[in-house]
Coordinates of C-alpha atoms and ligand atoms in Angstrom, one line a residue:
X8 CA 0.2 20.0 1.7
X9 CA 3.0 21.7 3.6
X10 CA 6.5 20.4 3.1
X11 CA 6.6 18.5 7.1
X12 CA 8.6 19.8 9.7
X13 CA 9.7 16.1 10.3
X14 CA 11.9 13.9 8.3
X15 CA 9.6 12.5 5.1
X16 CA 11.2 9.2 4.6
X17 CA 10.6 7.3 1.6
X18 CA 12.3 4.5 -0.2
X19 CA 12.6 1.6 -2.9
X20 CA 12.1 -2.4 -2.0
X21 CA 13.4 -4.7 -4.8
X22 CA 16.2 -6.9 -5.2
X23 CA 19.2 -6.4 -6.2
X24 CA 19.5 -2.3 -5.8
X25 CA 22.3 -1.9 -7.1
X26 CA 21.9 0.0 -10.0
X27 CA 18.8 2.2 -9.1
X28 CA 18.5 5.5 -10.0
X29 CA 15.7 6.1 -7.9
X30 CA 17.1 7.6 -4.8
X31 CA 18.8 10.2 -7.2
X32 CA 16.1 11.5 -8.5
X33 CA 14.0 11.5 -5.6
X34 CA 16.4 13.0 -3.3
X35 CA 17.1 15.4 -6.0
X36 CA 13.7 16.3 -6.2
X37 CA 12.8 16.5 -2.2
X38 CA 15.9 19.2 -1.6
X39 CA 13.9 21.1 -4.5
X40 CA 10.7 21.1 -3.1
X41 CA 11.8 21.8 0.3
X42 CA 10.7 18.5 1.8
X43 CA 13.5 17.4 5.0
X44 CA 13.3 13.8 3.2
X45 CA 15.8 11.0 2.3
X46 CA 14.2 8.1 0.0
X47 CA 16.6 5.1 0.4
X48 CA 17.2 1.9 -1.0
X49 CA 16.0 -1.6 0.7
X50 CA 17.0 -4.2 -0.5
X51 CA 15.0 -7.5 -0.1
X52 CA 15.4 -10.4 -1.5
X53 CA 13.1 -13.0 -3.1
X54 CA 10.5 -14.5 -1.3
X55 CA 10.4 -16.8 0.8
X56 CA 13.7 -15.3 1.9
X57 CA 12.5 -11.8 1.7
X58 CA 9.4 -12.0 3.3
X59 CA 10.3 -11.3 6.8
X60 CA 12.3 -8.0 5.9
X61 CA 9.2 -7.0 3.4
X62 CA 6.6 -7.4 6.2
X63 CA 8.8 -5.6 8.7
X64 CA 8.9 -2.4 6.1
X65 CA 5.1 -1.9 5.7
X66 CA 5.0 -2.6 9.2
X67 CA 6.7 0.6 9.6
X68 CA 4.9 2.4 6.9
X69 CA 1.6 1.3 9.2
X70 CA 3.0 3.2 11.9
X71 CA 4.2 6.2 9.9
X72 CA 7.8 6.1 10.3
X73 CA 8.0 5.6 6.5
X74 CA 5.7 7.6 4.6
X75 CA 5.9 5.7 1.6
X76 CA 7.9 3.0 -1.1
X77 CA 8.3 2.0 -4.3
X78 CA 8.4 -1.1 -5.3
X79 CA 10.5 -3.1 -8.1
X80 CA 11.5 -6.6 -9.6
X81 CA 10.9 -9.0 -7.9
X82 CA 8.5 -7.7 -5.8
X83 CA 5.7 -5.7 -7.6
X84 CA 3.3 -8.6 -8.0
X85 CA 4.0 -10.6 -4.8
X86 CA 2.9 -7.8 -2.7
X87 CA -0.1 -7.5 -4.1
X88 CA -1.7 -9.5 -0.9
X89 CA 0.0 -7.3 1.5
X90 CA -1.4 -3.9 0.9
X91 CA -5.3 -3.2 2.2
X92 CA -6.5 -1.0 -0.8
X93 CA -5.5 -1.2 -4.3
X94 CA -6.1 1.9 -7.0
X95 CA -8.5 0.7 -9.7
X96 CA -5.5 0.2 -12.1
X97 CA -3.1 -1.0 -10.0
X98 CA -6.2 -4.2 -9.4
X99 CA -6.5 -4.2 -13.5
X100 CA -2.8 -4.1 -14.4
X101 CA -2.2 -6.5 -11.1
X102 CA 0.8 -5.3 -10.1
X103 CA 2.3 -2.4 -7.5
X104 CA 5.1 0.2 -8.0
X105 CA 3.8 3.0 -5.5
X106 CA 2.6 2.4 -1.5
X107 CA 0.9 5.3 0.1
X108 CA -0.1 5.3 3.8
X109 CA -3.5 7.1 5.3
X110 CA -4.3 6.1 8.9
X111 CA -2.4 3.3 8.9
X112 CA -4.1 1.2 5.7
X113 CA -1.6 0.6 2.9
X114 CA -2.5 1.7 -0.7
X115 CA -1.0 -0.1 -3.8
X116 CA -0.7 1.9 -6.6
X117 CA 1.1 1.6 -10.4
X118 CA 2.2 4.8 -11.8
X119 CA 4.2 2.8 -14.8
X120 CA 1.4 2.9 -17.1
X121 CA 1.2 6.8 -17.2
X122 CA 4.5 7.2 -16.4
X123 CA 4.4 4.6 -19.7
X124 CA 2.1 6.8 -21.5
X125 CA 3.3 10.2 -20.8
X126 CA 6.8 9.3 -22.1
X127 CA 5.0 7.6 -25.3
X128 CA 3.6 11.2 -26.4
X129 CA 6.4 13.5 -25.5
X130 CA 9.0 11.0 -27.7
X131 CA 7.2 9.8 -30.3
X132 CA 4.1 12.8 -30.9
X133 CA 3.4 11.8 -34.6
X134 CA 1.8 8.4 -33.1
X135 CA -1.3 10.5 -31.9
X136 CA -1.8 11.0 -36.0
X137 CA -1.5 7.4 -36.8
X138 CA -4.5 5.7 -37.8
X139 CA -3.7 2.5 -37.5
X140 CA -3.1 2.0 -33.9
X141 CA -1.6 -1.6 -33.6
X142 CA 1.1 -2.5 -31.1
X143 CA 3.3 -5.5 -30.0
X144 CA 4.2 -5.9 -26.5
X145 CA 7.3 -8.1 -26.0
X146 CA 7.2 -9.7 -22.8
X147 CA 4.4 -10.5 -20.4
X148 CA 5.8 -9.7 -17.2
X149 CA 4.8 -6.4 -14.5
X150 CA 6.0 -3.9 -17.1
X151 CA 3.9 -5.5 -20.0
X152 CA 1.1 -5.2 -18.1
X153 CA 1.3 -1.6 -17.3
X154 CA 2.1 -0.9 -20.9
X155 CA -0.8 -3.0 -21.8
X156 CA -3.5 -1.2 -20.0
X157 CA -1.6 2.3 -20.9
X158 CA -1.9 1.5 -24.6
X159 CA -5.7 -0.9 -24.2
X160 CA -6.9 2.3 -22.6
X161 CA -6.2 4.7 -25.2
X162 CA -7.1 3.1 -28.4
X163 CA -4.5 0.8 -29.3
X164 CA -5.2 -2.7 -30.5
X165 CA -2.1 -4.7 -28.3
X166 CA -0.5 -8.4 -29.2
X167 CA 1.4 -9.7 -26.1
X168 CA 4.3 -11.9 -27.5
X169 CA 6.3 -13.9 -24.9
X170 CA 8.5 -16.6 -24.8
X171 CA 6.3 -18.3 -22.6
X172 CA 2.9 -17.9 -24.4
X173 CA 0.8 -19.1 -21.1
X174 CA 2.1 -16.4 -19.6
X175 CA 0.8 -14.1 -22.4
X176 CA -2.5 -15.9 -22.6
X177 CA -2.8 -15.6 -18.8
X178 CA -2.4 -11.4 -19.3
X179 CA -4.5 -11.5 -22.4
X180 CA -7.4 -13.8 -20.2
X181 CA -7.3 -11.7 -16.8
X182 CA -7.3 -8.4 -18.8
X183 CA -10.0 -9.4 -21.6
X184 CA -12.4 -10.6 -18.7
X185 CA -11.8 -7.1 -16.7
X186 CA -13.0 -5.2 -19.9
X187 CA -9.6 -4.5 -21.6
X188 CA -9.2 -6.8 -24.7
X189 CA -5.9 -7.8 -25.5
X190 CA -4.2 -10.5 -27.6
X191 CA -1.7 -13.0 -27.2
X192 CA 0.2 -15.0 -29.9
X193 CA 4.4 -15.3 -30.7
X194 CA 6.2 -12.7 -32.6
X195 CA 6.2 -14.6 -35.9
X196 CA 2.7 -15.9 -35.8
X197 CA 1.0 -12.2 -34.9
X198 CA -1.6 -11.5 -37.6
X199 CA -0.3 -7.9 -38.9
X200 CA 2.6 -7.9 -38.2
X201 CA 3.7 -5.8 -41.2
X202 CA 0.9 -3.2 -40.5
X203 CA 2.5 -2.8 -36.7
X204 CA 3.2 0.9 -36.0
X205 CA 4.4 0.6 -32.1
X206 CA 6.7 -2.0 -30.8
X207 CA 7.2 -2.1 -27.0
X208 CA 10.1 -3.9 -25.7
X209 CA 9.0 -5.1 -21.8
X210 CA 11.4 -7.7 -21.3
X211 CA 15.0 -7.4 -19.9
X212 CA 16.2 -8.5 -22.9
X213 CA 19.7 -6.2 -23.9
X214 CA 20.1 -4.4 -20.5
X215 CA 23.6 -4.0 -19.1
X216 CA 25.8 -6.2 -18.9
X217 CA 24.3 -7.9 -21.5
X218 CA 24.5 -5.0 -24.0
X219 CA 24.8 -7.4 -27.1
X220 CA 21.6 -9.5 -27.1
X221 CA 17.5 -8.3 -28.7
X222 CA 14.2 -9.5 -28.3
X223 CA 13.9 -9.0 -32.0
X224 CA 14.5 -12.0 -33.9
X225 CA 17.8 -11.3 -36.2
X226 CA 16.2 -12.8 -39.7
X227 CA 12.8 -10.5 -39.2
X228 CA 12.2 -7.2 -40.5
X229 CA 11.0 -4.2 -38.6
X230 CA 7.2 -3.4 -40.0
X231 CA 8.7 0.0 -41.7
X232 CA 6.7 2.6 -40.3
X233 CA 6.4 1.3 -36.7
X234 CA 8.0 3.6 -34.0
X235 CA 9.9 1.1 -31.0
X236 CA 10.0 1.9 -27.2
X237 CA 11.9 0.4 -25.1
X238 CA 11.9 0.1 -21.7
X239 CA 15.5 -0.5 -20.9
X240 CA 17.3 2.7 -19.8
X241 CA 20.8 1.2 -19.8
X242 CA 22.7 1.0 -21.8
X243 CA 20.7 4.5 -23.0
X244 CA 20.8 2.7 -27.0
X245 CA 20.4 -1.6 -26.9
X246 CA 20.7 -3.6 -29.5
X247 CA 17.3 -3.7 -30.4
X248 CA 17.2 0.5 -30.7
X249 CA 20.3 0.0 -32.8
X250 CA 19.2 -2.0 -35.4
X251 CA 15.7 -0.8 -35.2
X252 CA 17.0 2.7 -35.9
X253 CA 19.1 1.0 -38.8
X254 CA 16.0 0.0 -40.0
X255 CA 15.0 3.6 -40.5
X256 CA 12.5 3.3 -37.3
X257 CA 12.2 6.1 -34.9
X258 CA 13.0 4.4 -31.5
X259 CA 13.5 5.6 -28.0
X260 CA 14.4 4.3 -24.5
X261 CA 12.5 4.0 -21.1
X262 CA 14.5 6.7 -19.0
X263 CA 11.8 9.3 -19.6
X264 CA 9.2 6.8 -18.2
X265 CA 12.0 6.3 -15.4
X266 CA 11.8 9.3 -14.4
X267 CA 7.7 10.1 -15.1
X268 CA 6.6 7.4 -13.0
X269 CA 8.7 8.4 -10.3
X270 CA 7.5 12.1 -10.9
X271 CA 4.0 11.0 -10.0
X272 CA 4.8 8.7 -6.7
X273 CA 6.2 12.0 -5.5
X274 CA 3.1 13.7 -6.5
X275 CA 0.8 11.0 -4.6
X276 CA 3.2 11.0 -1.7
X277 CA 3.8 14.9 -1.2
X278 CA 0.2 16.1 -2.5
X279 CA 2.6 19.1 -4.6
X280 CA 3.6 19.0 -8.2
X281 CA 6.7 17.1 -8.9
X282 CA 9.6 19.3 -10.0
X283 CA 9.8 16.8 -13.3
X284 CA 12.9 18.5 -15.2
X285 CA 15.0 17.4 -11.5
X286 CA 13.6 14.0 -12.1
X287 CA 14.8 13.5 -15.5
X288 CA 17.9 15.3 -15.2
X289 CA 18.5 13.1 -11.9
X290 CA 18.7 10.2 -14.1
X291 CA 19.7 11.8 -17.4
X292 CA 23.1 12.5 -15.8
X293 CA 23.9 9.3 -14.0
X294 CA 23.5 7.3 -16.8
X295 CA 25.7 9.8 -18.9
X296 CA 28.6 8.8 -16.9
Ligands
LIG315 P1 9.4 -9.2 -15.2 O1 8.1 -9.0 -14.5 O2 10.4 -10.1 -14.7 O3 9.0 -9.5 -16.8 C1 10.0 -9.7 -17.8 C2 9.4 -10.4 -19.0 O4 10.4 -10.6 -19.9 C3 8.8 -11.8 -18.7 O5 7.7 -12.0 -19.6 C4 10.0 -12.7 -19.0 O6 9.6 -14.0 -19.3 C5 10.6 -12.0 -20.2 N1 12.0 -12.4 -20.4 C6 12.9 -12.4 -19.4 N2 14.1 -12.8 -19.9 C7 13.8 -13.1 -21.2 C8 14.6 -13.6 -22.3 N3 15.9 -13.9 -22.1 N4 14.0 -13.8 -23.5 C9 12.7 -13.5 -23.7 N5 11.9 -13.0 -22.7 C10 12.5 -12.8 -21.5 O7 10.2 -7.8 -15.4 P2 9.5 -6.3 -15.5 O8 9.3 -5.7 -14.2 O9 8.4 -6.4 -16.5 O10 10.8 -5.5 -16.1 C11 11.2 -5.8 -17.4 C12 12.2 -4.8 -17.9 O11 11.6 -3.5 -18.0 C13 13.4 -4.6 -17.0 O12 14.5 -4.4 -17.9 C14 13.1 -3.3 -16.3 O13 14.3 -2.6 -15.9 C15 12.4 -2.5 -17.3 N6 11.5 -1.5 -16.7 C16 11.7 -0.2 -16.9 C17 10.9 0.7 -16.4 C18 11.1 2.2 -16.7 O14 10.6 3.0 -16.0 N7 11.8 2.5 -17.8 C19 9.8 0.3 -15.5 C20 9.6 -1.0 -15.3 C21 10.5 -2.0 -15.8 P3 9.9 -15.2 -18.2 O15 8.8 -15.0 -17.2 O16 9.7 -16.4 -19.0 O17 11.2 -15.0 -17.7

C-alpha cells in the first residue's frame, strides 16, 4: 500500500495517558516511512464514564476519519463488544490492543502476544535450548493472557499465579476449554516450582512511582536456572529484575515488547514493514531520560 496522500491518523485510547510512549514511537516511525500521519493520545476514562467518548472514537474510525487505535488499561477487554470482527487470537486471548477499519466494520486485534514472543527470543535465545519448558505467569489480567497464549502456543507448560486465584482459574477455564491448557494455582503452592525456567511478571507490580515493591515474595528463592521477563518498562530495572539478577538469573524488561507490538499495529495498519529499530529507539531514548 502507498503511503496516502491524506492525513493517516491514528491514536491510543486508555486512561490515564500520561506516560505513553506510544505516540513517540509511532510518529517516529510514520515520518520514516513517509506516511503524512499523527497518532495521538485519547484519553478516556473508565466506563461508565468513558463510554460516551469511546463510542464517539470508533464512531469515527467507522467513517474513516481515524484509520486506526490502540488500545490500553482499562480498556482492552471492555471493548471487546464494540468491535464487529475479532482476529482468532485476539477471541482466544480475549482482549484487544489493535483496531483496524475495512469498509466501515471494526477489527479487534492483540499484537501483545507476539510482540510478547518476539521480545522473549531476541533477549533471552538460550530458552529455545531449554528442555524443560515450564513457566509462571504472575498476574491474570489482559497482559497475562497474551503472554499465556504466546507461551501455550509454543510449547511451554504455563501456571497462572494471581492474588486473586478466581481470576487465574477463570483464565485457566476459558483457555483450557478453547484448546490451550493452562494452569492456575498461587506462587507457593505451584507444583515445580524449583524446576521453573521462565518467570513472567504481568502485573503492575514495581512500575513507577512505586519503584520499591515485587511480585516475588521476599523469603522465596528464584528456581536457579529460570530466566525472568518482565513486562514493566519503567523504571527500565524493578525490584523484581534486581534481585532476580542478584540471584544470578538472566532477566530483562518489557520495552522491547513495547516497542514490537507497536511495530506490528503499524504493519496491520500501513500494509508496509515497520521500520522496527525507530520503534525501539523511540522508546529506548525516552525512558533514558
Ligand atoms: P491488568 O489487566 O489490570 O492486570 C493486572 C494483573 O495484576 C491483575 O491480575 C491484577 O490483579 C494484578 N495486580 C494488580 N496489582 C497487584 C498487586 N498489588 N499485587 C498483586 N497483583 C496485582 O493490567 P495489564 O494490562 O495486564 O498490565 C499489567 C502490566 O503490564 C502493566 O504494568 C502494564 O504497563 C504492563 N504491560 C506492558 C506491556 C509491554 O508492551 N511491555 C504490554 C501490556 C502491559 P487484580 O485484578 O486483583 O487487581
Amino acid at each position: 500500500m502507498n503511503p496516502p496522500s491524506e492525513t493517516f491518523r491514528l491514536g491510543l485510547i486508555g486512561w490515564p495517558l500520561a506516560h505513553s510512549l506510544s505516540p513517540l514511537m509511532h510518529n517516529a516511525a510514520l515520518k520514516a516511512a513517509g506516511f503524512p500521519g499523527e497518532y495521538r493520545l485519547y484519553p478516556v476514562p473508565p466506563l461508565p464514564e468513558g463510554e460516551a467518548s469511546l463510542l464517539d472514537l470508533l464512531g469515527e474510525m467507522k467513517i474513516g476519519s481515524i484509520q486506526g487505535l490502540n488500545v490500553t488499561i482499562p480498556h482492552k477487554q471492555n471493548i471487546l463488544n464494540q468491535v464487529d470482527l475479532l482476529s482468532p487470537a485476539a477471541k482466544i486471548i480475549g482482549a484487544i490492543n489493535t483496531i483496524t477499519v475495512q469498509n466501515g466494520l471494526l477489527t479487534g486485534d492483540n499484537t501483545d502476544w507476539l510482540g510478547f514472543l518476539s521480545d522473549l527470543d531476541y533477549q533471552f535465545p538460550d530458552l529455545n535450548s531449554e528442555k524443560s519448558r515450564l513457566a509462571v505467569v504472575l498476574g491474570a489480567g489482559g497482559s497475562a493472557r497474551a503472554v499465556a497464549y504466546a507461551l501455550q502456543l509454543t510449547g511451554w507448560q504455563v501456571n497462572i499465579s494471581a492474588r486473586r486465584l478466581e481470576q487465574a482459574q477463570q483464565l485457566a477455564a476459558e483457555f483450557s476449554s478453547a484448546g490451550h491448557p493452562v494452569s492456575a494455582w498461587p506462587l507457593l503452592q505451584c507444583a515445580k516450582l524449583s524446576e521453573t525456567t521462565l518467570i513472567v511478571n504481568t502485573t503492575p507490580v514495581g512500575m513507577f512511582p512505586y519503584t520499591t515493591s515485587s511480585p516475588w515474595p521476599v523469603d522465596l528463592h528464584f528456581p536457579k536456572q529460570a530466566f525472568l521477563y518482565d513486562l514493566i518498562y519503567n523504571p527500565i530495572e524493578t525490584a523484581l529484575m534486581k534481585s532476580a539478577r542478584s540471584a544470578g538469573l538472566l532477566a530483562a524488561n518489557g520495552l522491547g515488547m513495547l516497542a514490537e507490538q507497536g511495530a506490528l499495529a503499524f504493519e496491520i495498519w500501513t500494509g508496509q514493514p515497520a521500520p522496527r529499530e525507530i520503534f525501539r529507539q523511540a522508546a529506548v531514548e525516552r525512558t533514558a531520560l
